[in-house]
mmCIF file of C-alpha atoms and ligand atoms in Angstrom:
data_model
loop_
_atom_site.group_PDB
_atom_site.id
_atom_site.type_symbol
_atom_site.label_atom_id
_atom_site.label_comp_id
_atom_site.label_asym_id
_atom_site.label_seq_id
_atom_site.Cartn_x
_atom_site.Cartn_y
_atom_site.Cartn_z
ATOM 1 C CA MET A 870 85.508 -63.729 45.716
ATOM 2 C CA ARG A 871 86.649 -60.710 47.685
ATOM 3 C CA LYS A 872 90.364 -60.361 48.143
ATOM 4 C CA LYS A 873 92.027 -59.108 51.281
ATOM 5 C CA VAL A 874 92.939 -55.490 50.670
ATOM 6 C CA LYS A 875 96.512 -54.389 51.317
ATOM 7 C CA PHE A 876 97.908 -50.873 51.339
ATOM 8 C CA THR A 877 101.123 -51.020 49.321
ATOM 9 C CA ASN A 878 102.352 -47.414 49.678
ATOM 10 C CA ALA A 879 103.614 -47.479 46.101
ATOM 11 C CA GLY A 880 104.722 -43.831 46.384
ATOM 12 C CA ASN A 881 106.792 -44.506 49.540
ATOM 13 C CA SER A 882 104.980 -41.758 51.404
ATOM 14 C CA THR A 883 106.563 -40.718 54.692
ATOM 15 C CA PHE A 884 103.535 -38.633 55.685
ATOM 16 C CA TYR A 885 102.467 -40.893 58.548
ATOM 17 C CA VAL A 886 105.945 -41.276 60.034
ATOM 18 C CA THR A 887 106.360 -37.511 59.962
ATOM 19 C CA VAL A 888 102.980 -36.558 61.379
ATOM 20 C CA ARG A 889 103.221 -39.227 64.081
ATOM 21 C CA LYS A 890 106.638 -38.022 65.156
ATOM 22 C CA ARG A 891 105.340 -34.456 65.435
ATOM 23 C CA VAL A 892 102.218 -35.448 67.342
ATOM 24 C CA ASP A 893 104.266 -37.636 69.724
ATOM 25 C CA ALA A 894 106.577 -34.663 70.280
ATOM 26 C CA TYR A 895 103.579 -32.416 71.106
ATOM 27 C CA PHE A 896 102.564 -34.770 73.921
ATOM 28 C CA SER A 897 106.053 -35.415 75.271
ATOM 29 C CA ASP A 898 107.281 -31.773 75.009
ATOM 30 C CA ASN A 899 104.197 -30.508 76.843
ATOM 31 C CA ASN A 900 104.189 -33.449 79.241
ATOM 32 C CA ILE A 901 100.549 -34.263 78.391
ATOM 33 C CA SER A 902 98.891 -37.677 78.488
ATOM 34 C CA VAL A 903 97.147 -38.841 75.302
ATOM 35 C CA HIS A 904 94.209 -39.932 77.455
ATOM 36 C CA ALA A 905 91.372 -38.061 79.201
ATOM 37 C CA ASN A 906 92.024 -34.789 81.023
ATOM 38 C CA PRO A 907 89.758 -32.800 83.396
ATOM 39 C CA ALA A 908 87.799 -31.298 80.460
ATOM 40 C CA MET A 909 87.080 -34.838 79.269
ATOM 41 C CA TRP A 910 85.991 -35.975 82.725
ATOM 42 C CA PHE A 911 83.655 -32.979 82.877
ATOM 43 C CA LYS A 912 82.090 -33.968 79.534
ATOM 44 C CA THR A 913 81.715 -37.539 80.720
ATOM 45 C CA VAL A 914 79.912 -36.532 83.914
ATOM 46 C CA PHE A 915 77.779 -34.019 81.983
ATOM 47 C CA PHE A 916 76.561 -36.480 79.361
ATOM 48 C CA LEU A 917 76.138 -39.481 81.667
ATOM 49 C CA SER A 918 74.270 -37.506 84.330
ATOM 50 C CA GLY A 919 72.206 -35.834 81.576
ATOM 51 C CA LEU A 920 71.228 -39.215 80.155
ATOM 52 C CA THR A 921 70.334 -40.623 83.579
ATOM 53 C CA SER A 922 68.368 -37.521 84.658
ATOM 54 C CA ILE A 923 66.295 -37.413 81.450
ATOM 55 C CA TYR A 924 65.565 -41.139 81.756
ATOM 56 C CA LEU A 925 64.409 -40.750 85.372
ATOM 57 C CA MET A 926 62.354 -37.633 84.541
ATOM 58 C CA ILE A 927 60.472 -39.578 81.857
ATOM 59 C CA LEU A 928 59.959 -42.570 84.106
ATOM 60 C CA LEU A 929 59.056 -40.817 87.345
ATOM 61 C CA GLY A 930 58.294 -37.183 86.463
ATOM 62 C CA GLY A 931 54.607 -37.632 85.579
ATOM 63 C CA PHE A 932 54.815 -34.921 82.875
ATOM 64 C CA ASN A 933 52.118 -34.384 80.261
ATOM 65 C CA ALA A 934 52.364 -36.030 76.834
ATOM 66 C CA ALA A 935 54.000 -33.081 75.025
ATOM 67 C CA VAL A 936 56.753 -32.635 77.613
ATOM 68 C CA THR A 937 57.328 -36.398 77.829
ATOM 69 C CA LEU A 938 57.754 -36.651 74.057
ATOM 70 C CA MET A 939 60.248 -33.774 74.075
ATOM 71 C CA LEU A 940 62.163 -35.563 76.831
ATOM 72 C CA CYS A 941 62.080 -38.790 74.755
ATOM 73 C CA ALA A 942 63.687 -36.952 71.815
ATOM 74 C CA LEU A 943 66.266 -35.443 74.180
ATOM 75 C CA LEU A 944 66.968 -38.883 75.676
ATOM 76 C CA GLY A 945 67.693 -40.245 72.185
ATOM 77 C CA MET A 946 70.008 -37.329 71.438
ATOM 78 C CA PHE A 947 71.850 -37.779 74.738
ATOM 79 C CA GLY A 948 72.183 -41.474 73.935
ATOM 80 C CA ALA A 949 73.998 -40.521 70.743
ATOM 81 C CA PHE A 950 76.146 -37.925 72.584
ATOM 82 C CA VAL A 951 77.183 -40.499 75.212
ATOM 83 C CA GLY A 952 78.184 -42.801 72.359
ATOM 84 C CA PHE A 953 80.203 -40.083 70.602
ATOM 85 C CA ASN A 954 81.834 -38.567 73.671
ATOM 86 C CA VAL A 955 82.384 -41.418 76.088
ATOM 87 C CA CYS A 956 81.966 -44.919 74.646
ATOM 88 C CA HIS A 957 83.649 -44.302 71.283
ATOM 89 C CA ASP A 958 86.883 -43.243 73.001
ATOM 90 C CA ALA A 959 86.612 -46.009 75.608
ATOM 91 C CA ILE A 960 86.136 -48.782 73.010
ATOM 92 C CA HIS A 961 89.160 -47.432 71.118
ATOM 93 C CA LYS A 962 91.025 -47.657 74.477
ATOM 94 C CA ALA A 963 91.762 -43.967 74.032
ATOM 95 C CA TYR A 964 89.894 -42.798 77.127
ATOM 96 C CA SER A 965 92.254 -44.057 79.792
ATOM 97 C CA ALA A 966 95.527 -45.904 80.307
ATOM 98 C CA ASP A 967 93.641 -48.063 82.797
ATOM 99 C CA ALA A 968 91.882 -50.928 80.993
ATOM 100 C CA ARG A 969 89.237 -51.142 83.745
ATOM 101 C CA VAL A 970 88.111 -47.555 83.075
ATOM 102 C CA ASN A 971 87.856 -48.257 79.332
ATOM 103 C CA ASP A 972 85.959 -51.484 80.020
ATOM 104 C CA PHE A 973 83.494 -49.809 82.356
ATOM 105 C CA LEU A 974 82.782 -46.919 79.964
ATOM 106 C CA SER A 975 82.577 -49.353 77.029
ATOM 107 C CA PHE A 976 79.915 -51.306 78.922
ATOM 108 C CA ILE A 977 77.715 -48.189 78.915
ATOM 109 C CA PHE A 978 77.457 -48.635 75.130
ATOM 110 C CA ASN A 979 75.068 -51.530 75.887
ATOM 111 C CA LEU A 980 72.824 -49.145 77.811
ATOM 112 C CA ILE A 981 72.400 -46.878 74.785
ATOM 113 C CA GLY A 982 71.385 -49.877 72.687
ATOM 114 C CA ALA A 983 74.550 -51.119 70.976
ATOM 115 C CA SER A 984 76.993 -53.970 71.534
ATOM 116 C CA PRO A 985 80.544 -52.730 72.245
ATOM 117 C CA TYR A 986 81.924 -56.139 71.210
ATOM 118 C CA VAL A 987 80.344 -56.018 67.739
ATOM 119 C CA TRP A 988 81.218 -52.330 67.369
ATOM 120 C CA ASN A 989 84.854 -53.058 68.157
ATOM 121 C CA ILE A 990 85.027 -55.409 65.163
ATOM 122 C CA CYS A 991 82.875 -53.382 62.726
ATOM 123 C CA HIS A 992 84.325 -50.007 63.611
ATOM 124 C CA ASN A 993 87.781 -50.283 65.191
ATOM 125 C CA ILE A 994 89.023 -53.070 62.944
ATOM 126 C CA VAL A 995 87.024 -52.996 59.707
ATOM 127 C CA HIS A 996 85.902 -49.386 59.221
ATOM 128 C CA HIS A 997 89.089 -47.788 60.532
ATOM 129 C CA THR A 998 91.253 -49.935 58.233
ATOM 130 C CA TYR A 999 89.203 -50.170 55.036
ATOM 131 C CA THR A 1000 87.565 -46.744 55.125
ATOM 132 C CA ASN A 1001 85.230 -46.087 52.156
ATOM 133 C CA ILE A 1002 86.244 -49.250 50.266
ATOM 134 C CA ALA A 1003 82.986 -50.721 48.975
ATOM 135 C CA GLY A 1004 82.492 -54.341 49.963
ATOM 136 C CA HIS A 1005 84.964 -53.945 52.836
ATOM 137 C CA ASP A 1006 83.839 -50.944 54.881
ATOM 138 C CA GLU A 1007 80.470 -51.895 56.314
ATOM 139 C CA ASP A 1008 79.819 -48.309 57.417
ATOM 140 C CA ILE A 1009 79.029 -47.352 53.811
ATOM 141 C CA ASP A 1010 76.746 -50.373 53.489
ATOM 142 C CA VAL A 1011 73.848 -48.470 55.053
ATOM 143 C CA ALA A 1012 70.722 -49.563 53.172
ATOM 144 C CA PRO A 1013 71.889 -51.702 50.235
ATOM 145 C CA GLY A 1014 69.896 -51.030 47.067
ATOM 146 C CA LEU A 1015 68.309 -47.929 48.578
ATOM 147 C CA ILE A 1016 71.269 -45.711 49.405
ATOM 148 C CA ARG A 1017 74.269 -45.557 47.080
ATOM 149 C CA PHE A 1018 77.421 -44.140 48.708
ATOM 150 C CA SER A 1019 80.074 -45.412 46.311
ATOM 151 C CA GLU A 1020 80.749 -45.468 42.586
ATOM 152 C CA ALA A 1021 81.397 -49.198 42.984
ATOM 153 C CA GLU A 1022 77.744 -49.861 43.832
ATOM 154 C CA THR A 1023 74.978 -50.479 41.328
ATOM 155 C CA VAL A 1024 72.624 -47.606 40.538
ATOM 156 C CA ASN A 1025 68.875 -47.899 40.098
ATOM 157 C CA LYS A 1026 65.947 -45.569 39.593
ATOM 158 C CA ILE A 1027 64.889 -45.310 43.198
ATOM 159 C CA GLN A 1028 68.349 -44.050 44.151
ATOM 160 C CA SER A 1029 67.780 -40.977 41.974
ATOM 161 C CA TYR A 1030 65.600 -39.798 44.895
ATOM 162 C CA GLN A 1031 68.037 -40.813 47.612
ATOM 163 C CA HIS A 1032 68.994 -37.208 48.455
ATOM 164 C CA TYR A 1033 65.409 -36.829 49.739
ATOM 165 C CA TYR A 1034 64.734 -40.073 51.540
ATOM 166 C CA ALA A 1035 68.221 -40.882 52.893
ATOM 167 C CA PHE A 1036 67.675 -38.589 55.870
ATOM 168 C CA PHE A 1037 64.409 -40.327 56.648
ATOM 169 C CA LEU A 1038 66.181 -43.700 56.516
ATOM 170 C CA TYR A 1039 68.949 -42.472 58.840
ATOM 171 C CA SER A 1040 66.232 -42.045 61.492
ATOM 172 C CA PHE A 1041 65.834 -45.823 61.497
ATOM 173 C CA ALA A 1042 69.553 -46.412 62.159
ATOM 174 C CA MET A 1043 69.161 -46.862 65.907
ATOM 175 C CA LEU A 1044 66.014 -48.959 65.716
ATOM 176 C CA SER A 1045 67.861 -51.290 63.369
ATOM 177 C CA TRP A 1046 70.893 -51.299 65.662
ATOM 178 C CA VAL A 1047 68.843 -52.200 68.744
ATOM 179 C CA PHE A 1048 66.839 -55.030 67.176
ATOM 180 C CA ARG A 1049 68.724 -56.234 64.103
ATOM 181 C CA LYS A 1050 72.218 -55.007 63.247
ATOM 182 C CA ASP A 1051 74.174 -56.356 66.233
ATOM 183 C CA TYR A 1052 72.633 -59.839 65.858
ATOM 184 C CA LYS A 1053 73.115 -59.859 62.078
ATOM 185 C CA LYS A 1054 76.786 -58.807 62.289
ATOM 186 C CA PHE A 1055 77.488 -61.141 65.211
ATOM 187 C CA PHE A 1056 76.100 -64.203 63.441
ATOM 188 C CA GLN A 1057 77.427 -63.538 59.939
ATOM 189 C CA LYS A 1058 80.536 -65.520 58.987
ATOM 190 C CA LYS A 1059 82.593 -62.474 58.107
ATOM 191 C CA ILE A 1060 82.418 -58.801 59.006
ATOM 192 C CA GLY A 1061 84.178 -57.182 56.065
ATOM 193 C CA GLU A 1062 87.267 -59.347 55.792
ATOM 194 C CA HIS A 1063 87.295 -60.120 59.503
ATOM 195 C CA VAL A 1064 86.413 -63.785 60.048
ATOM 196 C CA ALA A 1065 84.022 -64.087 62.963
ATOM 197 C CA ASN A 1066 85.380 -66.382 65.665
ATOM 198 C CA HIS A 1067 83.685 -65.141 68.793
ATOM 199 C CA PRO A 1068 84.598 -66.428 72.258
ATOM 200 C CA ARG A 1069 81.707 -68.388 73.770
ATOM 201 C CA ILE A 1070 81.221 -65.804 76.545
ATOM 202 C CA GLU A 1071 80.351 -63.158 73.942
ATOM 203 C CA TYR A 1072 77.262 -65.137 72.886
ATOM 204 C CA TYR A 1073 75.927 -64.941 76.449
ATOM 205 C CA LYS A 1074 76.916 -61.302 76.834
ATOM 206 C CA LEU A 1075 75.211 -60.279 73.594
ATOM 207 C CA PHE A 1076 71.825 -61.603 74.722
ATOM 208 C CA LEU A 1077 72.226 -60.632 78.376
ATOM 209 C CA TYR A 1078 73.170 -57.014 77.621
ATOM 210 C CA LYS A 1079 70.485 -56.656 74.955
ATOM 211 C CA GLY A 1080 68.072 -58.024 77.548
ATOM 212 C CA ILE A 1081 69.148 -55.347 80.053
ATOM 213 C CA TYR A 1082 68.536 -52.652 77.415
ATOM 214 C CA TYR A 1083 65.097 -54.022 76.539
ATOM 215 C CA PHE A 1084 64.237 -54.169 80.235
ATOM 216 C CA LEU A 1085 65.302 -50.564 80.884
ATOM 217 C CA PHE A 1086 63.744 -49.024 77.782
ATOM 218 C CA ILE A 1087 60.714 -51.243 77.134
ATOM 219 C CA ALA A 1088 59.645 -53.256 80.194
ATOM 220 C CA LEU A 1089 60.387 -50.753 82.963
ATOM 221 C CA PRO A 1090 58.562 -47.780 81.348
ATOM 222 C CA LEU A 1091 55.525 -50.017 80.765
ATOM 223 C CA ILE A 1092 55.590 -51.175 84.392
ATOM 224 C CA VAL A 1093 56.343 -47.856 86.089
ATOM 225 C CA MET A 1094 54.588 -45.268 83.906
ATOM 226 C CA ASN A 1095 50.869 -44.836 83.759
ATOM 227 C CA ILE A 1096 50.627 -45.341 79.993
ATOM 228 C CA ASN A 1097 49.186 -47.882 77.579
ATOM 229 C CA TRP A 1098 51.120 -49.733 74.876
ATOM 230 C CA TRP A 1099 50.563 -47.280 72.000
ATOM 231 C CA GLN A 1100 51.527 -44.297 74.131
ATOM 232 C CA PHE A 1101 54.687 -46.168 75.053
ATOM 233 C CA LEU A 1102 55.333 -47.029 71.400
ATOM 234 C CA ILE A 1103 55.130 -43.394 70.279
ATOM 235 C CA GLY A 1104 57.609 -42.308 72.976
ATOM 236 C CA PHE A 1105 59.953 -45.206 72.225
ATOM 237 C CA LEU A 1106 59.943 -44.458 68.490
ATOM 238 C CA VAL A 1107 60.534 -40.734 69.059
ATOM 239 C CA MET A 1108 63.579 -41.609 71.162
ATOM 240 C CA GLN A 1109 64.902 -44.109 68.591
ATOM 241 C CA PHE A 1110 64.357 -41.747 65.643
ATOM 242 C CA ALA A 1111 66.106 -38.868 67.405
ATOM 243 C CA GLN A 1112 69.091 -41.049 68.308
ATOM 244 C CA GLY A 1113 69.217 -42.611 64.813
ATOM 245 C CA LEU A 1114 69.075 -39.303 62.977
ATOM 246 C CA VAL A 1115 71.862 -37.753 65.074
ATOM 247 C CA LEU A 1116 74.011 -40.877 64.622
ATOM 248 C CA GLY A 1117 73.333 -41.231 60.894
ATOM 249 C CA LEU A 1118 74.138 -37.608 60.125
ATOM 250 C CA VAL A 1119 77.297 -37.380 62.219
ATOM 251 C CA PHE A 1120 78.638 -40.679 60.816
ATOM 252 C CA GLN A 1121 78.006 -39.822 57.167
ATOM 253 C CA LEU A 1122 79.358 -36.267 57.299
ATOM 254 C CA ALA A 1123 82.815 -37.671 58.008
ATOM 255 C CA HIS A 1124 83.166 -39.801 54.883
ATOM 256 C CA VAL A 1125 80.386 -39.109 52.380
ATOM 257 C CA VAL A 1126 80.846 -35.456 51.431
ATOM 258 C CA GLU A 1127 82.329 -33.612 48.459
ATOM 259 C CA GLY A 1128 86.061 -34.188 48.217
ATOM 260 C CA THR A 1129 86.292 -37.613 49.867
ATOM 261 C CA SER A 1130 87.217 -40.603 47.686
ATOM 262 C CA PHE A 1131 85.809 -44.092 47.398
ATOM 263 C CA PRO A 1132 88.858 -46.039 46.262
ATOM 264 C CA PHE A 1133 88.793 -49.283 44.298
ATOM 265 C CA PRO A 1134 91.476 -51.867 44.997
ATOM 266 C CA ASN A 1135 93.447 -52.786 41.868
ATOM 267 C CA GLU A 1136 93.176 -56.253 40.319
ATOM 268 C CA ALA A 1137 95.701 -57.661 42.788
ATOM 269 C CA GLY A 1138 93.403 -56.419 45.565
ATOM 270 C CA ASN A 1139 95.767 -53.653 46.635
ATOM 271 C CA ILE A 1140 95.267 -49.995 47.394
ATOM 272 C CA GLU A 1141 98.410 -48.392 46.088
ATOM 273 C CA GLU A 1142 98.488 -45.598 48.631
ATOM 274 C CA ALA A 1143 99.881 -45.702 52.145
ATOM 275 C CA TRP A 1144 97.178 -46.397 54.740
ATOM 276 C CA ALA A 1145 97.466 -42.914 56.269
ATOM 277 C CA VAL A 1146 97.264 -41.232 52.855
ATOM 278 C CA HIS A 1147 94.164 -43.323 52.162
ATOM 279 C CA GLN A 1148 92.678 -42.027 55.422
ATOM 280 C CA MET A 1149 93.346 -38.436 54.344
ATOM 281 C CA GLN A 1150 91.601 -39.058 51.021
ATOM 282 C CA THR A 1151 88.522 -40.724 52.487
ATOM 283 C CA THR A 1152 87.884 -38.678 55.626
ATOM 284 C CA ALA A 1153 86.615 -35.162 56.315
ATOM 285 C CA ASN A 1154 86.229 -32.819 59.297
ATOM 286 C CA PHE A 1155 83.365 -30.440 59.979
ATOM 287 C CA GLY A 1156 82.940 -27.573 62.433
ATOM 288 C CA GLY A 1157 86.418 -28.289 63.787
ATOM 289 C CA ASP A 1158 86.738 -24.811 65.292
ATOM 290 C CA CYS A 1159 83.188 -24.696 66.654
ATOM 291 C CA LYS A 1160 83.276 -25.395 70.390
ATOM 292 C CA LEU A 1161 79.625 -26.524 70.554
ATOM 293 C CA THR A 1162 79.979 -28.953 67.616
ATOM 294 C CA SER A 1163 83.137 -30.395 69.166
ATOM 295 C CA PHE A 1164 81.504 -30.624 72.600
ATOM 296 C CA LEU A 1165 78.501 -32.539 71.228
ATOM 297 C CA CYS A 1166 80.171 -34.669 68.547
ATOM 298 C CA GLY A 1167 83.071 -35.828 70.699
ATOM 299 C CA GLY A 1168 85.746 -35.858 68.020
ATOM 300 C CA LEU A 1169 83.513 -37.379 65.346
ATOM 301 C CA ASN A 1170 83.608 -33.940 63.734
ATOM 302 C CA ARG A 1171 87.417 -34.242 63.604
ATOM 303 C CA GLN A 1172 87.651 -37.637 61.999
ATOM 304 C CA ILE A 1173 90.869 -36.834 60.129
ATOM 305 C CA GLU A 1174 92.708 -36.693 63.456
ATOM 306 C CA HIS A 1175 90.625 -39.591 64.785
ATOM 307 C CA HIS A 1176 91.405 -41.903 61.866
ATOM 308 C CA LEU A 1177 95.119 -41.128 62.029
ATOM 309 C CA PHE A 1178 95.288 -41.348 65.837
ATOM 310 C CA PRO A 1179 92.376 -43.450 67.119
ATOM 311 C CA LYS A 1180 94.215 -44.215 70.379
ATOM 312 C CA ILE A 1181 94.420 -40.530 71.318
ATOM 313 C CA CYS A 1182 91.457 -39.196 73.315
ATOM 314 C CA HIS A 1183 89.338 -36.814 71.215
ATOM 315 C CA ILE A 1184 89.736 -33.973 73.703
ATOM 316 C CA HIS A 1185 93.223 -33.396 72.202
ATOM 317 C CA TYR A 1186 92.123 -33.295 68.538
ATOM 318 C CA PRO A 1187 91.848 -29.492 68.237
ATOM 319 C CA ALA A 1188 95.467 -29.202 69.424
ATOM 320 C CA ILE A 1189 96.907 -31.905 67.146
ATOM 321 C CA GLY A 1190 94.655 -30.770 64.265
ATOM 322 C CA ALA A 1191 96.997 -27.870 63.559
ATOM 323 C CA ILE A 1192 99.960 -30.276 63.328
ATOM 324 C CA VAL A 1193 98.081 -32.650 61.011
ATOM 325 C CA LYS A 1194 96.895 -29.815 58.754
ATOM 326 C CA GLN A 1195 100.371 -28.306 58.472
ATOM 327 C CA THR A 1196 101.985 -31.693 57.745
ATOM 328 C CA ALA A 1197 99.301 -32.573 55.168
ATOM 329 C CA ALA A 1198 100.033 -29.284 53.363
ATOM 330 C CA GLU A 1199 103.766 -30.089 53.277
ATOM 331 C CA PHE A 1200 102.985 -33.491 51.728
ATOM 332 C CA ASP A 1201 100.539 -31.951 49.253
ATOM 333 C CA LEU A 1202 97.629 -33.882 50.761
ATOM 334 C CA GLU A 1203 94.225 -32.273 50.869
ATOM 335 C CA TYR A 1204 92.840 -31.653 54.378
ATOM 336 C CA ILE A 1205 89.121 -31.960 53.648
ATOM 337 C CA GLU A 1206 87.031 -29.858 56.030
ATOM 338 C CA SER A 1207 83.760 -27.950 56.183
ATOM 339 C CA PRO A 1208 83.639 -24.893 58.446
ATOM 340 C CA THR A 1209 80.298 -25.851 59.996
ATOM 341 C CA PHE A 1210 77.896 -28.749 60.451
ATOM 342 C CA GLY A 1211 75.448 -26.988 58.091
ATOM 343 C CA VAL A 1212 77.966 -26.659 55.265
ATOM 344 C CA ALA A 1213 78.909 -30.346 55.635
ATOM 345 C CA LEU A 1214 75.211 -31.285 55.583
ATOM 346 C CA ILE A 1215 74.685 -29.465 52.265
ATOM 347 C CA SER A 1216 77.829 -31.156 50.924
ATOM 348 C CA HIS A 1217 76.451 -34.560 51.970
ATOM 349 C CA TYR A 1218 73.117 -33.776 50.266
ATOM 350 C CA LYS A 1219 74.917 -32.836 47.020
ATOM 351 C CA THR A 1220 77.001 -36.019 47.182
ATOM 352 C CA LEU A 1221 73.896 -38.181 47.629
ATOM 353 C CA LYS A 1222 72.303 -36.407 44.666
ATOM 354 C CA ARG A 1223 75.354 -36.889 42.461
ATOM 355 C CA LEU A 1224 75.680 -40.582 43.315
ATOM 356 C CA GLY A 1225 71.941 -41.139 42.842
ATOM 357 C CA LYS A 1226 70.135 -38.840 40.457
ATOM 358 C CA GLU A 1227 73.038 -37.583 38.367
ATOM 359 C CA THR A 1228 74.660 -40.993 37.931
ATOM 360 C CA TYR A 1229 71.317 -42.510 37.019
ATOM 361 C CA GLN A 1230 70.645 -39.780 34.454
ATOM 362 C CA ALA A 1231 74.082 -40.239 32.931
ATOM 363 C CA THR A 1232 73.853 -44.031 32.747
ATOM 364 C CA PRO A 1233 70.341 -45.241 33.467
ATOM 365 C CA TYR A 1234 69.559 -48.845 34.172
ATOM 366 C CA ILE A 1235 72.985 -49.742 35.495
ATOM 367 C CA ASN A 1236 71.699 -52.380 37.807
ATOM 368 C CA ARG A 1237 74.363 -54.975 37.925
ATOM 369 C CA PRO A 1238 77.243 -55.760 40.263
ATOM 370 C CA ILE A 1239 80.482 -54.096 39.175
ATOM 371 C CA SER A 1240 83.284 -56.656 39.142
ATOM 372 C CA TYR A 1241 86.972 -55.913 39.561
ATOM 373 C CA THR A 1242 87.517 -56.194 35.809
ATOM 374 C CA THR A 1243 84.853 -53.631 34.907
ATOM 375 C CA ARG A 1244 85.871 -51.139 37.538
ATOM 376 C CA PRO A 1245 87.829 -48.070 36.477
ATOM 377 C CA ALA A 1246 91.514 -48.777 36.056
ATOM 378 C CA MET A 1247 92.697 -46.091 38.420
ATOM 379 C CA ALA A 1248 92.863 -46.895 42.068
ATOM 380 C CA TYR A 1249 91.068 -43.730 43.114
ATOM 381 C CA VAL A 1250 88.054 -42.060 41.635
ATOM 382 C CA LYS A 1251 88.019 -38.540 42.940
ATOM 383 C CA LYS A 1252 84.596 -37.057 43.449
HETATM 384 ZN ZN1 ZN B 717 86.517 -44.562 65.668
#
C-alpha cells in the first residue's frame, strides 16, 4: 500500500524561509502586486484573440486544404499557449486578486479541451507537492509501460527505444486529455494520494463543459464548413497533435532532464528534505533569458520559480529568478537550467535514452514492480 509522503526537512534547511522573505521584500519594496500587470494583460488579449481569430478563420474563411491544415496546427499551438499563459496562472489563483477574474480565465481551460477542476487536483495539489515522486506525481505517469521517467519504474525491452518514440506519443497527449484523461482521473478513487470526493455539481460541469468543447470543435465545423467527415478528421487530428506535442515537450522539459532527481521516499514514507529543497532538486528551467520562449511558455520555462511561488503570476518570474538563483547558491543548492529550449530538448532526449536503453542494457529483463524494500537506501538518486 502506498504511504502518504511527508517532507521531514531532516537537515533543518532555512532555504525557503530565506528566499520567500527576499521575494516578499522585492514586491513590497517596489510596491508591485504579485498578480497580473499590463504586460500580462497584453499577453492575455494577444493569445485569446489569436485563438479566436484562427478558429473563426478555419470555420468561415473558406481557405484551401493546405492553408486550412496550417491554421489547424496553429490553432492547436495557440490552444497550448492559452493554457500556459492564461489558464495555468488563473487556476493557481496567481492571475488576479479578484476570484471572479481567476474563475473566468480558468473556465477558458474547458474551451481548449481540459477540465480546470481535474487539473486543479492533478496539478496544483498532487504534482506541485509530490514532484517527480513515482507513484505519487501523476505527471510522470505518462504512458505506463511505454515511457519510463523514473528509476523506480520497471524497465522492459520496448523502453530501450523510448528516446525515439516518446516524442510521437507526446503528440497524443491532447487527444487523450480531451477524450480520456479527465474522465479517468475524475472517476478514479484517488488521484495520487488525494482522495476523490467531488461535489455533485462537478459531475454535471464535467460533462456539460466537455459537451461545449465537442460542439465547438467537432459538431460546429461539420455543420458550418463545406467538408466531409474524413477531411474534418484530418484537420481535427492535426490540431490535436500540434497541441499535444507542444504540451508534452514543455511539460517534460521542466522535470525530466539531466540533473533533476526522482526521489524515493524512505521506508517510513518520508522524503528527508524540506519541500522547497525537493522542488529545487526535481525542477529545471529552460530559455529563462529568452524573451520569445518566456512569451510563449508563460512561465512553464521557469518552473523553479513557479514551483516555489505558484501563487505569483509568471510575468514576474524573470525578476524573482535572480533572487532565487542567488539564494540557491548561498544554500549550496543547484539551480538546474538550460540556456535554450533546444539544449533542454537534447537533455530530455539523453535522459529518456539513459532511463530506457542504457538501463535495459545494464540490467535487462527487469520487469517487476520495485517495492520500498528493494529500492535504493538513499532518499535521492541523482541522475
Ligand atoms: Zn503549476
